[in-house]
Amino acid sequence: MSPVPVVVTGLGATTPLGGDVPSTWRALLAGESGVRALANSWAEDYGLPVNFAAQLKVPAKAVLSGPELRRADPSAQYALIAAREAWADAGAPAFEPERVAVVIGSGVGGVQTMLNGWDTVRDRGARRLLPLTVPMLMSNSPAAAVAIDLGARAGAHTPVSACASGAEALVLAARMIRQGLADAVVAGGTEAAIHPLTLGAFAKMRALSTRSDSPETASRPFCVSRDGFVMGEGAGVMVLESLASPQGRGARIYGALAGVGSSSDAYDVAPPDPSGQGQRRAMRAALADAGPALASSIVHVNAHATATPVGDTIEAEAISQALTETSGSPDLAERVWVSATKSMIGHLLGAAGAVESIFTLLALRDRLAPPTTNIERLDPAVSCRVVRDTPQPLLEQGPVAALNNAFGFGGHNMALVFTAE
Amino acid sequence: MAKDKSEVLEGLIEIIVDETGLDAAAITPDKSFSDDLDIDSLSMMTIVTLAEDRFEVEIPDDSVKDLSTVASAVDFIANA
């Protein structure tokens, strides 16, 4: 029995470049930067070594109602915004509620609610805590909020795998559809973790860029002078369906989520296995899942490429090896265009894999790989072909495929293969 | 010293609107929190917590069950 084809019918996002998918995609193709000086009053306090980040272009308070804002952690707010856009984009299909599922990952969860709640307890006593503190801070609150909002009753799940969470949500969602557990799954990732504690802690690991004098050029994936990632926030959500559903109602189909793969490094809780074999196995699994003939159709890779000194070159090598091994074609890696979009939107942590999957699919739709900005000089250790400052046209005719990677602290590796006719 | 009841009512309505999204005009003193305004117990506790903050009063948990209407809450806060 051949597997049920999983297709994408709706996209939604709120990012540092725009409050929805179309505005984000336009800004991304234009090479704009979503990285700015922190808007928060605490930016200059606490001796933080970093005072910039990629914060939402359109704040949630400009979109949601007062009660929605009060009753949800920002991570759930962003997920709601993205999920509503995605569901409307899919035409708000009239499924049985028991056949619609939600899978929304988050790397950090409701950390702002948790830390603000602790401030309240410490400074003013437990009596001043708001009663919804627990349901707001829990990591599953974005998935629950979206399920409640859409009336989705086939299950609401929350993969937590650091910066691979959003991609893992799509992996699990695809498997749910293939297993017949749901007809539609609203899936993606969300993150709202910009806080002095997280900034300070990531900086302590030397994971963050400290280029405070030039925030918009701070995120430099694949560049010799890269010095860490830029913290971002936002959410990305896709509506996945089994092929028969949108065909039946004549709905627009962006493309297919043709293959999913995952692996674990079992190496270290923070840096990736330097051999890249875990990442390579995830990519090979996704390509094998998509079908052996498909690997040679790959024209584009949206790399995880966060701009940390160690991570980018490991991934670049793993991409080249995985493509070569799977396709059996030694020159495929030299023909594929690789983009590192974190150069513009920063690192959205648990939302990254979902937002970048949207970019991957839109690149196939428009036959245009988005730019990688801020590369002063390409690291000579990067073996793959990287799109630079302007969008790169992709093969104009025929079916095309692209790969998206997302890797998380703890050695969680996810790879997704998208195709478009 | 007792607080001005109309000021308390105005402030309480603001808190309720913020928490529930209800139209301010629908929140009149005779309304029951649970039966008329459909406010559940967690929302009621949120409103109480925010009201304690705003009016600098303490509303003991045991007293909350007696605050069935908007008017009874206004009276309690004004005289606390």
PDB file of C-alpha atoms in Angstrom, chain A residues 147-310:
ATOM      1  CA  ALA A 147      -7.380  23.418  19.320  1.00  0.00           C
ATOM      2  CA  ILE A 148      -9.946  25.372  21.345  1.00  0.00           C
ATOM      3  CA  ASP A 149     -10.010  28.194  18.814  1.00  0.00           C
ATOM      4  CA  LEU A 150     -10.550  25.908  15.824  1.00  0.00           C
ATOM      5  CA  GLY A 151     -12.598  23.289  17.638  1.00  0.00           C
ATOM      6  CA  ALA A 152     -10.071  20.608  16.659  1.00  0.00           C
ATOM      7  CA  ARG A 153     -10.797  17.368  18.513  1.00  0.00           C
ATOM      8  CA  ALA A 154      -8.611  14.666  16.941  1.00  0.00           C
ATOM      9  CA  GLY A 155      -5.799  15.440  19.382  1.00  0.00           C
ATOM     10  CA  ALA A 156      -3.577  18.358  20.351  1.00  0.00           C
ATOM     11  CA  HIS A 157       0.119  17.601  20.706  1.00  0.00           C
ATOM     12  CA  THR A 158       3.266  19.487  21.683  1.00  0.00           C
ATOM     13  CA  PRO A 159       6.646  18.197  20.615  1.00  0.00           C
ATOM     14  CA  VAL A 160       9.457  19.821  22.582  1.00  0.00           C
ATOM     15  CA  SER A 161      12.867  19.454  20.964  1.00  0.00           C
ATOM     16  CA  ALA A 162      14.466  22.875  21.376  1.00  0.00           C
ATOM     17  CA  CYS A 163      15.059  24.493  17.998  1.00  0.00           C
ATOM     18  CA  ALA A 164      13.712  21.469  16.135  1.00  0.00           C
ATOM     19  CA  SER A 165      10.272  21.658  17.811  1.00  0.00           C
ATOM     20  CA  GLY A 166       8.411  23.360  14.944  1.00  0.00           C
ATOM     21  CA  ALA A 167       9.870  20.948  12.395  1.00  0.00           C
ATOM     22  CA  GLU A 168       9.099  17.982  14.634  1.00  0.00           C
ATOM     23  CA  ALA A 169       5.488  19.155  14.789  1.00  0.00           C
ATOM     24  CA  LEU A 170       5.301  18.899  11.000  1.00  0.00           C
ATOM     25  CA  VAL A 171       6.971  15.480  11.080  1.00  0.00           C
ATOM     26  CA  LEU A 172       4.427  14.177  13.599  1.00  0.00           C
ATOM     27  CA  ALA A 173       1.542  15.822  11.745  1.00  0.00           C
ATOM     28  CA  ALA A 174       2.504  14.126   8.484  1.00  0.00           C
ATOM     29  CA  ARG A 175       2.651  10.783  10.256  1.00  0.00           C
ATOM     30  CA  MET A 176      -0.801  11.387  11.810  1.00  0.00           C
ATOM     31  CA  ILE A 177      -2.323  11.932   8.385  1.00  0.00           C
ATOM     32  CA  ARG A 178      -0.576   8.932   6.886  1.00  0.00           C
ATOM     33  CA  GLN A 179      -1.779   6.755   9.752  1.00  0.00           C
ATOM     34  CA  GLY A 180      -5.328   7.952   9.212  1.00  0.00           C
ATOM     35  CA  LEU A 181      -5.547   9.570  12.645  1.00  0.00           C
ATOM     36  CA  ALA A 182      -6.788  12.865  11.185  1.00  0.00           C
ATOM     37  CA  ASP A 183      -7.892  14.343   7.863  1.00  0.00           C
ATOM     38  CA  ALA A 184      -6.338  17.727   8.576  1.00  0.00           C
ATOM     39  CA  VAL A 185      -3.616  18.750  11.004  1.00  0.00           C
ATOM     40  CA  VAL A 186      -2.832  22.325  11.947  1.00  0.00           C
ATOM     41  CA  ALA A 187       0.863  22.090  12.711  1.00  0.00           C
ATOM     42  CA  GLY A 188       3.872  24.249  13.366  1.00  0.00           C
ATOM     43  CA  GLY A 189       5.907  25.952  16.030  1.00  0.00           C
ATOM     44  CA  THR A 190       5.866  29.026  18.207  1.00  0.00           C
ATOM     45  CA  GLU A 191       8.329  30.842  20.423  1.00  0.00           C
ATOM     46  CA  ALA A 192       8.157  33.938  22.609  1.00  0.00           C
ATOM     47  CA  ALA A 193      11.203  33.610  24.805  1.00  0.00           C
ATOM     48  CA  ILE A 194      13.001  36.927  24.541  1.00  0.00           C
ATOM     49  CA  HIS A 195      13.728  37.778  28.178  1.00  0.00           C
ATOM     50  CA  PRO A 196      16.828  38.866  30.092  1.00  0.00           C
ATOM     51  CA  LEU A 197      17.213  35.339  31.467  1.00  0.00           C
ATOM     52  CA  THR A 198      17.217  33.565  28.091  1.00  0.00           C
ATOM     53  CA  LEU A 199      19.339  36.228  26.401  1.00  0.00           C
ATOM     54  CA  GLY A 200      21.812  36.139  29.268  1.00  0.00           C
ATOM     55  CA  ALA A 201      21.898  32.345  29.350  1.00  0.00           C
ATOM     56  CA  PHE A 202      22.335  31.870  25.592  1.00  0.00           C
ATOM     57  CA  ALA A 203      25.026  34.558  25.660  1.00  0.00           C
ATOM     58  CA  LYS A 204      26.774  32.712  28.481  1.00  0.00           C
ATOM     59  CA  MET A 205      27.080  29.708  26.149  1.00  0.00           C
ATOM     60  CA  ARG A 206      28.599  32.060  23.564  1.00  0.00           C
ATOM     61  CA  ALA A 207      25.752  31.030  21.288  1.00  0.00           C
ATOM     62  CA  LEU A 208      24.628  34.605  20.513  1.00  0.00           C
ATOM     63  CA  SER A 209      26.117  37.215  18.244  1.00  0.00           C
ATOM     64  CA  THR A 210      27.330  40.201  20.248  1.00  0.00           C
ATOM     65  CA  ARG A 211      27.441  42.633  17.321  1.00  0.00           C
ATOM     66  CA  SER A 212      25.423  45.270  19.159  1.00  0.00           C
ATOM     67  CA  ASP A 213      26.782  48.071  16.991  1.00  0.00           C
ATOM     68  CA  SER A 214      25.169  46.567  13.903  1.00  0.00           C
ATOM     69  CA  PRO A 215      22.136  44.408  14.730  1.00  0.00           C
ATOM     70  CA  GLU A 216      20.911  44.087  11.141  1.00  0.00           C
ATOM     71  CA  THR A 217      24.188  42.512   9.999  1.00  0.00           C
ATOM     72  CA  ALA A 218      24.722  40.437  13.154  1.00  0.00           C
ATOM     73  CA  SER A 219      23.228  37.183  11.857  1.00  0.00           C
ATOM     74  CA  ARG A 220      25.828  35.869   9.372  1.00  0.00           C
ATOM     75  CA  PRO A 221      25.264  32.224   8.529  1.00  0.00           C
ATOM     76  CA  PHE A 222      28.076  30.625   6.501  1.00  0.00           C
ATOM     77  CA  CYS A 223      30.239  33.778   6.792  1.00  0.00           C
ATOM     78  CA  VAL A 224      33.802  33.565   8.066  1.00  0.00           C
ATOM     79  CA  SER A 225      33.042  36.291  10.613  1.00  0.00           C
ATOM     80  CA  ARG A 226      29.864  34.673  12.061  1.00  0.00           C
ATOM     81  CA  ASP A 227      29.808  34.907  15.846  1.00  0.00           C
ATOM     82  CA  GLY A 228      26.533  33.301  16.922  1.00  0.00           C
ATOM     83  CA  PHE A 229      22.808  33.477  16.329  1.00  0.00           C
ATOM     84  CA  VAL A 230      20.342  36.303  16.918  1.00  0.00           C
ATOM     85  CA  MET A 231      17.389  35.436  19.138  1.00  0.00           C
ATOM     86  CA  GLY A 232      14.058  35.741  17.406  1.00  0.00           C
ATOM     87  CA  GLU A 233      10.398  35.157  18.155  1.00  0.00           C
ATOM     88  CA  GLY A 234       7.269  34.314  16.225  1.00  0.00           C
ATOM     89  CA  ALA A 235       5.207  31.420  14.944  1.00  0.00           C
ATOM     90  CA  GLY A 236       4.645  29.457  11.758  1.00  0.00           C
ATOM     91  CA  VAL A 237       1.767  27.096  11.052  1.00  0.00           C
ATOM     92  CA  MET A 238       0.769  24.895   8.111  1.00  0.00           C
ATOM     93  CA  VAL A 239      -2.483  23.132   7.401  1.00  0.00           C
ATOM     94  CA  LEU A 240      -1.649  19.596   6.265  1.00  0.00           C
ATOM     95  CA  GLU A 241      -4.254  17.354   4.670  1.00  0.00           C
ATOM     96  CA  SER A 242      -4.411  14.028   2.904  1.00  0.00           C
ATOM     97  CA  LEU A 243      -4.453  14.695  -0.832  1.00  0.00           C
ATOM     98  CA  ALA A 244      -8.034  13.533  -1.382  1.00  0.00           C
ATOM     99  CA  SER A 245      -9.570  16.220   0.870  1.00  0.00           C
ATOM    100  CA  PRO A 246      -8.505  19.395  -0.969  1.00  0.00           C
ATOM    101  CA  GLN A 247      -8.959  17.664  -4.316  1.00  0.00           C
ATOM    102  CA  GLY A 248     -12.530  16.898  -3.341  1.00  0.00           C
ATOM    103  CA  ARG A 249     -13.398  20.503  -2.591  1.00  0.00           C
ATOM    104  CA  GLY A 250     -11.241  22.109  -5.291  1.00  0.00           C
ATOM    105  CA  ALA A 251      -8.937  23.818  -2.812  1.00  0.00           C
ATOM    106  CA  ARG A 252      -5.568  25.308  -3.659  1.00  0.00           C
ATOM    107  CA  ILE A 253      -2.613  23.016  -2.891  1.00  0.00           C
ATOM    108  CA  TYR A 254       0.770  24.634  -2.284  1.00  0.00           C
ATOM    109  CA  GLY A 255       2.668  21.385  -2.567  1.00  0.00           C
ATOM    110  CA  ALA A 256       3.329  18.164  -0.735  1.00  0.00           C
ATOM    111  CA  LEU A 257       5.196  17.322   2.423  1.00  0.00           C
ATOM    112  CA  ALA A 258       6.627  14.319   0.632  1.00  0.00           C
ATOM    113  CA  GLY A 259       9.138  13.033   3.153  1.00  0.00           C
ATOM    114  CA  VAL A 260       9.989  13.402   6.810  1.00  0.00           C
ATOM    115  CA  GLY A 261      13.008  12.182   8.707  1.00  0.00           C
ATOM    116  CA  SER A 262      14.318  12.433  12.238  1.00  0.00           C
ATOM    117  CA  SER A 263      17.310  11.234  14.196  1.00  0.00           C
ATOM    118  CA  SER A 264      19.104  11.893  17.465  1.00  0.00           C
ATOM    119  CA  ASP A 265      22.812  12.541  17.864  1.00  0.00           C
ATOM    120  CA  ALA A 266      23.179  10.905  21.292  1.00  0.00           C
ATOM    121  CA  TYR A 267      26.301  13.010  21.517  1.00  0.00           C
ATOM    122  CA  ASP A 268      25.906  16.162  23.643  1.00  0.00           C
ATOM    123  CA  VAL A 269      23.160  18.253  25.212  1.00  0.00           C
ATOM    124  CA  ALA A 270      24.306  21.396  23.372  1.00  0.00           C
ATOM    125  CA  PRO A 271      26.624  21.260  20.327  1.00  0.00           C
ATOM    126  CA  PRO A 272      25.871  18.952  17.394  1.00  0.00           C
ATOM    127  CA  ASP A 273      27.929  15.838  16.742  1.00  0.00           C
ATOM    128  CA  PRO A 274      30.869  17.272  14.763  1.00  0.00           C
ATOM    129  CA  SER A 275      30.796  14.306  12.390  1.00  0.00           C
ATOM    130  CA  GLY A 276      27.338  15.475  11.249  1.00  0.00           C
ATOM    131  CA  GLN A 277      26.210  11.888  10.981  1.00  0.00           C
ATOM    132  CA  GLY A 278      23.012  12.474  12.954  1.00  0.00           C
ATOM    133  CA  GLN A 279      22.021  15.360  10.691  1.00  0.00           C
ATOM    134  CA  ARG A 280      22.944  13.314   7.654  1.00  0.00           C
ATOM    135  CA  ARG A 281      20.804  10.406   8.820  1.00  0.00           C
ATOM    136  CA  ALA A 282      17.785  12.705   9.283  1.00  0.00           C
ATOM    137  CA  MET A 283      18.182  14.084   5.753  1.00  0.00           C
ATOM    138  CA  ARG A 284      18.705  10.645   4.252  1.00  0.00           C
ATOM    139  CA  ALA A 285      15.634   9.351   6.088  1.00  0.00           C
ATOM    140  CA  ALA A 286      13.502  12.225   4.779  1.00  0.00           C
ATOM    141  CA  LEU A 287      14.763  11.707   1.230  1.00  0.00           C
ATOM    142  CA  ALA A 288      14.207   7.940   1.437  1.00  0.00           C
ATOM    143  CA  ASP A 289      10.728   8.568   2.834  1.00  0.00           C
ATOM    144  CA  ALA A 290       9.939  10.810  -0.131  1.00  0.00           C
ATOM    145  CA  GLY A 291      10.933   8.064  -2.536  1.00  0.00           C
ATOM    146  CA  PRO A 292      14.238   7.111  -4.097  1.00  0.00           C
ATOM    147  CA  ALA A 293      13.486   8.844  -7.403  1.00  0.00           C
ATOM    148  CA  LEU A 294      12.893  12.188  -5.732  1.00  0.00           C
ATOM    149  CA  ALA A 295      16.374  12.971  -4.434  1.00  0.00           C
ATOM    150  CA  SER A 296      17.618  14.055  -7.846  1.00  0.00           C
ATOM    151  CA  SER A 297      14.724  16.596  -8.063  1.00  0.00           C
ATOM    152  CA  ILE A 298      16.059  18.534  -5.072  1.00  0.00           C
ATOM    153  CA  VAL A 299      16.831  22.068  -6.217  1.00  0.00           C
ATOM    154  CA  HIS A 300      16.941  23.944  -2.926  1.00  0.00           C
ATOM    155  CA  VAL A 301      17.759  23.525   0.755  1.00  0.00           C
ATOM    156  CA  ASN A 302      16.662  25.875   3.515  1.00  0.00           C
ATOM    157  CA  ALA A 303      19.463  25.177   5.973  1.00  0.00           C
ATOM    158  CA  HIS A 304      19.180  25.322   9.748  1.00  0.00           C
ATOM    159  CA  ALA A 305      22.383  27.452   9.638  1.00  0.00           C
ATOM    160  CA  THR A 306      22.064  29.554  12.772  1.00  0.00           C
ATOM    161  CA  ALA A 307      25.422  31.360  12.341  1.00  0.00           C
ATOM    162  CA  THR A 308      27.213  29.682  15.221  1.00  0.00           C
ATOM    163  CA  PRO A 309      30.888  29.074  14.475  1.00  0.00           C
ATOM    164  CA  VAL A 310      30.676  25.280  14.900  1.00  0.00           C
TER     165      VAL A 310
END
